Amino acid sequence: MINPKNPQLNKNGELVHLLSTEGLSRAILTQILDTASNFVSVSDREVKKVPLLRGKSVFNLFFENSTRTRTTFDIAATRLSADVYTLDIARSSTAKGESLLDTIANLSAMAADIFVVRHSESGAPYLIAQHVAPHVHVVNAGDGRHAHPTQGLLDMYTIRHYKKDFTNLSVAIVGDVLHSRVARSDIHALTTLGCPDVRVVGPRTLVPSDLSHMGVRVCHTLEEGIKDCDVVITLRLQNERMSGALLPSSQEYFKSFGLTTERLRWAKPDAIVMHPGPINRGVEIDSAVADGPQSVILPQVTFGIAVRMAVMSIVAGNVA
Amino acid sequence: MINPKNPQLNKNGELVHLLSTEGLSRAILTQILDTASNFVSVSDREVKKVPLLRGKSVFNLFFENSTRTRTTFDIAATRLSADVYTLDIARSSTAKGESLLDTIANLSAMAADIFVVRHSESGAPYLIAQHVAPHVHVVNAGDGRHAHPTQGLLDMYTIRHYKKDFTNLSVAIVGDVLHSRVARSDIHALTTLGCPDVRVVGPRTLVPSDLSHMGVRVCHTLEEGIKDCDVVITLRLQNERMSGALLPSSQEYFKSFGLTTERLRWAKPDAIVMHPGPINRGVEIDSAVADGPQSVILPQVTFGIAVRMAVMSIVAGNVA
Amino acid sequence: MINPKNPQLNKNGELVHLLSTEGLSRAILTQILDTASNFVSVSDREVKKVPLLRGKSVFNLFFENSTRTRTTFDIAATRLSADVYTLDIARSSTAKGESLLDTIANLSAMAADIFVVRHSESGAPYLIAQHVAPHVHVVNAGDGRHAHPTQGLLDMYTIRHYKKDFTNLSVAIVGDVLHSRVARSDIHALTTLGCPDVRVVGPRTLVPSDLSHMGVRVCHTLEEGIKDCDVVITLRLQNERMSGALLPSSQEYFKSFGLTTERLRWAKPDAIVMHPGPINRGVEIDSAVADGPQSVILPQVTFGIAVRMAVMSIVAGNVA
């Protein structure tokens, strides 16, 4: 049975779905990160596979397209030896007017084990999780502006890898925080893991002051935002924001908030620079920084496979 | 060598292609259903796989798109440990003007074992079956208005599962029988399996009287059609019929032929309700029936995987 | 380290990428063909697989669409037991403005082993090969008008299979040689393998005289071109050429250069006829020839799987 207080957990408090980093305890976040660290080496092996999910059926349900994220889940599931089915949702029965829950009921009847769900509507993975059989697991691969928990977790993995301990870190999240499910997932995870100083940085249109209720410090200049930070997480600036009323232009944005080598000196000398990708060179980040010695953008990608392997293997081992 | 009287069988009378339920003997239909019953449990196992088709190459050739049906074949072949290749036919060489038979000859030269074919033209799978090498097998996944034999077989599996014996059953098929390859495949299979009372039910535009030549009773009211029936198979009403001359509107259809809880009382109290999916709630079937205790719509989906595993494993074991 | 003189080889002269048949020694070409001959039988086995690349990750990166070529690589990698990931490049991050090299860097961070690259720009696979880590391999599946080395190699395999020795052969390549990456790859391979008489045959618009600098004989009539030849390679006439200034019409082309049974008598009686596919019946080749006893078009397809298995297994065994 799903825990009524937290639909991600069963009544023993074990993770059965991953829907959000919000509501996960420090113990569970740490369990995921520890499990992931065992999987990092799998991708370096001669044979990059472990048989943990052999014969399990993982369905990629990407109602919102994302080739890159889908591929990372595909790789993670395959390296766990699962069978992966990717549905071309745009062409499928939902397009014929079938409801989301009827689609899910049908796929469950085909003996699905894990649904990896990306959806433009916030909450869609929750809705699905509430309706699947106890042996079926839902992993949120991004829902609306709400959450992108595996990205949040791989960010935590990356920070822990380079900085060891969260309890004395200053972390700055720079960019379009208002619309970013990545920022939201990072903030919840950082707070739970004991990070004492989380800052959100950007223009008022993208980083409104009331974000402070999430337990973060709101900064409207880059200098204040990344001053003496240990970690700078730059967010992707969605092109669709540029032409809107929220931002005058991408050049203007870069002038004020683009991360350059010079500005990065405001942060600590050993600060790491992160980005969820794909990067817009010359918009939110300068190439010299993205490709520079403080950048850990590509290690994030590598750790992302291990974190997704960890999440899928953990939920598959628990019953709702 | 293909049997000239029946291109689905070799000269020993063994199944080498599945093109239609028409022309299959009761013995062969029963062989498929019996084999399927062995596979139903595979999907419940910890490791949902058997090595029967290990190293075999199954090609999905869906000239007409159907994400759902394609996925069921993909799952069935994968659980038999085959390697599955799905061709994006819309973008492929046939689009460059290559003929259907040249495409097939090329794929055969790549050492294909099974072609799963969906085509908008009735007879396309027959044409292919007549031209492949003796070790290659064709499974029809729906051709025009002609046949959808694996759907017919999974319907038979479902009926046998719940009703045990065909020889004392009344089965009603309700809806657009005229245009339905599912109805056609069901009727042939039911008749061969000894079902004494098969009725086709719907308005005269969708169920013309001359369908009686198929050995079925034609009924133009739902009450007469499902009266004391053991099995009610509702068909999907294609949206494209609605706007045409054949039907005034989907509401009108529901008023006369939509299956509601009240109307279902005309059938036997233990009658089962089936549907090939995806369902149109409130058009051919009311949600209370679709989700109700007599509905076996989701078990049909589950049995469909096992039936497709059975068909592929049987044909792969025979040589033309 | 990549050999600066030839980016396909490491400093020991071993093949680490396959980018072009140009620059490969006779020894390496022969190694590939010999390895392929071991793989031809794999596709005939009951279980069509060998575990050579088990747990390796092969990424299909088809920036230019080609369902057929992609499928042959997919099959080859799968029969080597690799895990194959096909990216829908048109929808992916490159479409979001990410650069080619950023895409490659990201996929490399996911622990890719082999990139199979098709691109409309000549040289794109070279660019990628120059930027990947030493354990990552690039196989060119066709770049612009430049090269299609696996097609060239499967053509060599086919010729060697039927004619044994290259050193006494006359080979004619007929058609749009100017725009053909296949022709270019064939010419380099034939020359290196010691073929003394390579002719390119077609109208002046498609076979300009200056092609002779490639060490071939330029012929503007079919009779002169295929006279006493051992091998006739017909090229596909791209439809887009027809409507342009280069050719009056496909009928006109067929009248002068279409290969018919009668004209084929100009070649040696045991000449073989090849075509990279998909064929245009009645344009570059008559059906009677394509389906006739001298045609080896379908064996080419079969050998193509084995050649691609050979290439992938060889490069995967070497480090840059």
mmCIF file with all atom_site columns, N, CA, C and O in Angstrom, chain B residues 2 29 33 58 60 99 137 146 164 246 253 259:
data_model
loop_
_atom_site.group_PDB
_atom_site.id
_atom_site.type_symbol
_atom_site.label_atom_id
_atom_site.label_alt_id
_atom_site.label_comp_id
_atom_site.label_asym_id
_atom_site.label_entity_id
_atom_site.label_seq_id
_atom_site.pdbx_PDB_ins_code
_atom_site.Cartn_x
_atom_site.Cartn_y
_atom_site.Cartn_z
_atom_site.occupancy
_atom_site.B_iso_or_equiv
_atom_site.pdbx_formal_charge
_atom_site.auth_seq_id
_atom_site.auth_comp_id
_atom_site.auth_asym_id
_atom_site.auth_atom_id
_atom_site.pdbx_PDB_model_num
ATOM 1  N N  . ILE B 1 2   ? 4.819   -24.446 -49.554 1.00 0.00 ? 2   ILE B N  1
ATOM 2  C CA . ILE B 1 2   ? 3.533   -23.955 -49.073 1.00 0.00 ? 2   ILE B CA 1
ATOM 3  C C  . ILE B 1 2   ? 2.425   -24.825 -49.689 1.00 0.00 ? 2   ILE B C  1
ATOM 4  O O  . ILE B 1 2   ? 2.485   -25.213 -50.848 1.00 0.00 ? 2   ILE B O  1
ATOM 5  N N  . LEU B 1 29  ? -6.084  -24.195 -34.263 1.00 0.00 ? 29  LEU B N  1
ATOM 6  C CA . LEU B 1 29  ? -6.510  -23.147 -33.324 1.00 0.00 ? 29  LEU B CA 1
ATOM 7  C C  . LEU B 1 29  ? -6.278  -23.607 -31.884 1.00 0.00 ? 29  LEU B C  1
ATOM 8  O O  . LEU B 1 29  ? -5.777  -22.850 -31.047 1.00 0.00 ? 29  LEU B O  1
ATOM 9  N N  . LEU B 1 33  ? -3.934  -22.018 -28.816 1.00 0.00 ? 33  LEU B N  1
ATOM 10 C CA . LEU B 1 33  ? -4.463  -21.638 -27.496 1.00 0.00 ? 33  LEU B CA 1
ATOM 11 C C  . LEU B 1 33  ? -3.769  -22.431 -26.387 1.00 0.00 ? 33  LEU B C  1
ATOM 12 O O  . LEU B 1 33  ? -3.442  -21.873 -25.332 1.00 0.00 ? 33  LEU B O  1
ATOM 13 N N  . VAL B 1 58  ? 13.289  -10.790 -35.556 1.00 0.00 ? 58  VAL B N  1
ATOM 14 C CA . VAL B 1 58  ? 11.889  -10.473 -35.844 1.00 0.00 ? 58  VAL B CA 1
ATOM 15 C C  . VAL B 1 58  ? 11.819  -9.032  -36.335 1.00 0.00 ? 58  VAL B C  1
ATOM 16 O O  . VAL B 1 58  ? 12.346  -8.126  -35.682 1.00 0.00 ? 58  VAL B O  1
ATOM 17 N N  . ASN B 1 60  ? 9.422   -5.909  -37.314 1.00 0.00 ? 60  ASN B N  1
ATOM 18 C CA . ASN B 1 60  ? 8.108   -5.261  -37.310 1.00 0.00 ? 60  ASN B CA 1
ATOM 19 C C  . ASN B 1 60  ? 7.980   -4.380  -38.536 1.00 0.00 ? 60  ASN B C  1
ATOM 20 O O  . ASN B 1 60  ? 8.722   -3.414  -38.687 1.00 0.00 ? 60  ASN B O  1
ATOM 21 N N  . SER B 1 99  ? 9.627   -1.231  -54.193 1.00 0.00 ? 99  SER B N  1
ATOM 22 C CA . SER B 1 99  ? 8.400   -2.010  -54.084 1.00 0.00 ? 99  SER B CA 1
ATOM 23 C C  . SER B 1 99  ? 8.391   -2.788  -52.784 1.00 0.00 ? 99  SER B C  1
ATOM 24 O O  . SER B 1 99  ? 9.439   -3.068  -52.185 1.00 0.00 ? 99  SER B O  1
ATOM 25 N N  . HIS B 1 137 ? 8.965   -16.528 -41.830 1.00 0.00 ? 137 HIS B N  1
ATOM 26 C CA . HIS B 1 137 ? 7.562   -16.633 -41.431 1.00 0.00 ? 137 HIS B CA 1
ATOM 27 C C  . HIS B 1 137 ? 6.904   -15.261 -41.393 1.00 0.00 ? 137 HIS B C  1
ATOM 28 O O  . HIS B 1 137 ? 7.538   -14.283 -41.018 1.00 0.00 ? 137 HIS B O  1
ATOM 29 N N  . HIS B 1 146 ? -9.541  -6.968  -43.796 1.00 0.00 ? 146 HIS B N  1
ATOM 30 C CA . HIS B 1 146 ? -9.574  -8.399  -44.015 1.00 0.00 ? 146 HIS B CA 1
ATOM 31 C C  . HIS B 1 146 ? -9.466  -9.228  -42.747 1.00 0.00 ? 146 HIS B C  1
ATOM 32 O O  . HIS B 1 146 ? -10.370 -9.988  -42.411 1.00 0.00 ? 146 HIS B O  1
ATOM 33 N N  . LYS B 1 164 ? -14.624 -21.976 -20.793 1.00 0.00 ? 164 LYS B N  1
ATOM 34 C CA . LYS B 1 164 ? -14.135 -23.361 -20.965 1.00 0.00 ? 164 LYS B CA 1
ATOM 35 C C  . LYS B 1 164 ? -14.460 -23.959 -22.340 1.00 0.00 ? 164 LYS B C  1
ATOM 36 O O  . LYS B 1 164 ? -13.565 -24.334 -23.064 1.00 0.00 ? 164 LYS B O  1
ATOM 37 N N  . LEU B 1 246 ? -22.554 7.004   -42.624 1.00 0.00 ? 246 LEU B N  1
ATOM 38 C CA . LEU B 1 246 ? -22.935 5.734   -42.020 1.00 0.00 ? 246 LEU B CA 1
ATOM 39 C C  . LEU B 1 246 ? -23.595 5.882   -40.658 1.00 0.00 ? 246 LEU B C  1
ATOM 40 O O  . LEU B 1 246 ? -24.377 5.051   -40.239 1.00 0.00 ? 246 LEU B O  1
ATOM 41 N N  . TYR B 1 253 ? -25.337 6.760   -31.680 1.00 0.00 ? 253 TYR B N  1
ATOM 42 C CA . TYR B 1 253 ? -24.911 5.363   -31.634 1.00 0.00 ? 253 TYR B CA 1
ATOM 43 C C  . TYR B 1 253 ? -25.028 4.831   -30.207 1.00 0.00 ? 253 TYR B C  1
ATOM 44 O O  . TYR B 1 253 ? -25.559 3.751   -29.963 1.00 0.00 ? 253 TYR B O  1
ATOM 45 N N  . LEU B 1 259 ? -23.161 -0.023  -24.732 1.00 0.00 ? 259 LEU B N  1
ATOM 46 C CA . LEU B 1 259 ? -23.393 -1.049  -23.714 1.00 0.00 ? 259 LEU B CA 1
ATOM 47 C C  . LEU B 1 259 ? -23.354 -0.412  -22.327 1.00 0.00 ? 259 LEU B C  1
ATOM 48 O O  . LEU B 1 259 ? -22.307 0.050   -21.869 1.00 0.00 ? 259 LEU B O  1
#
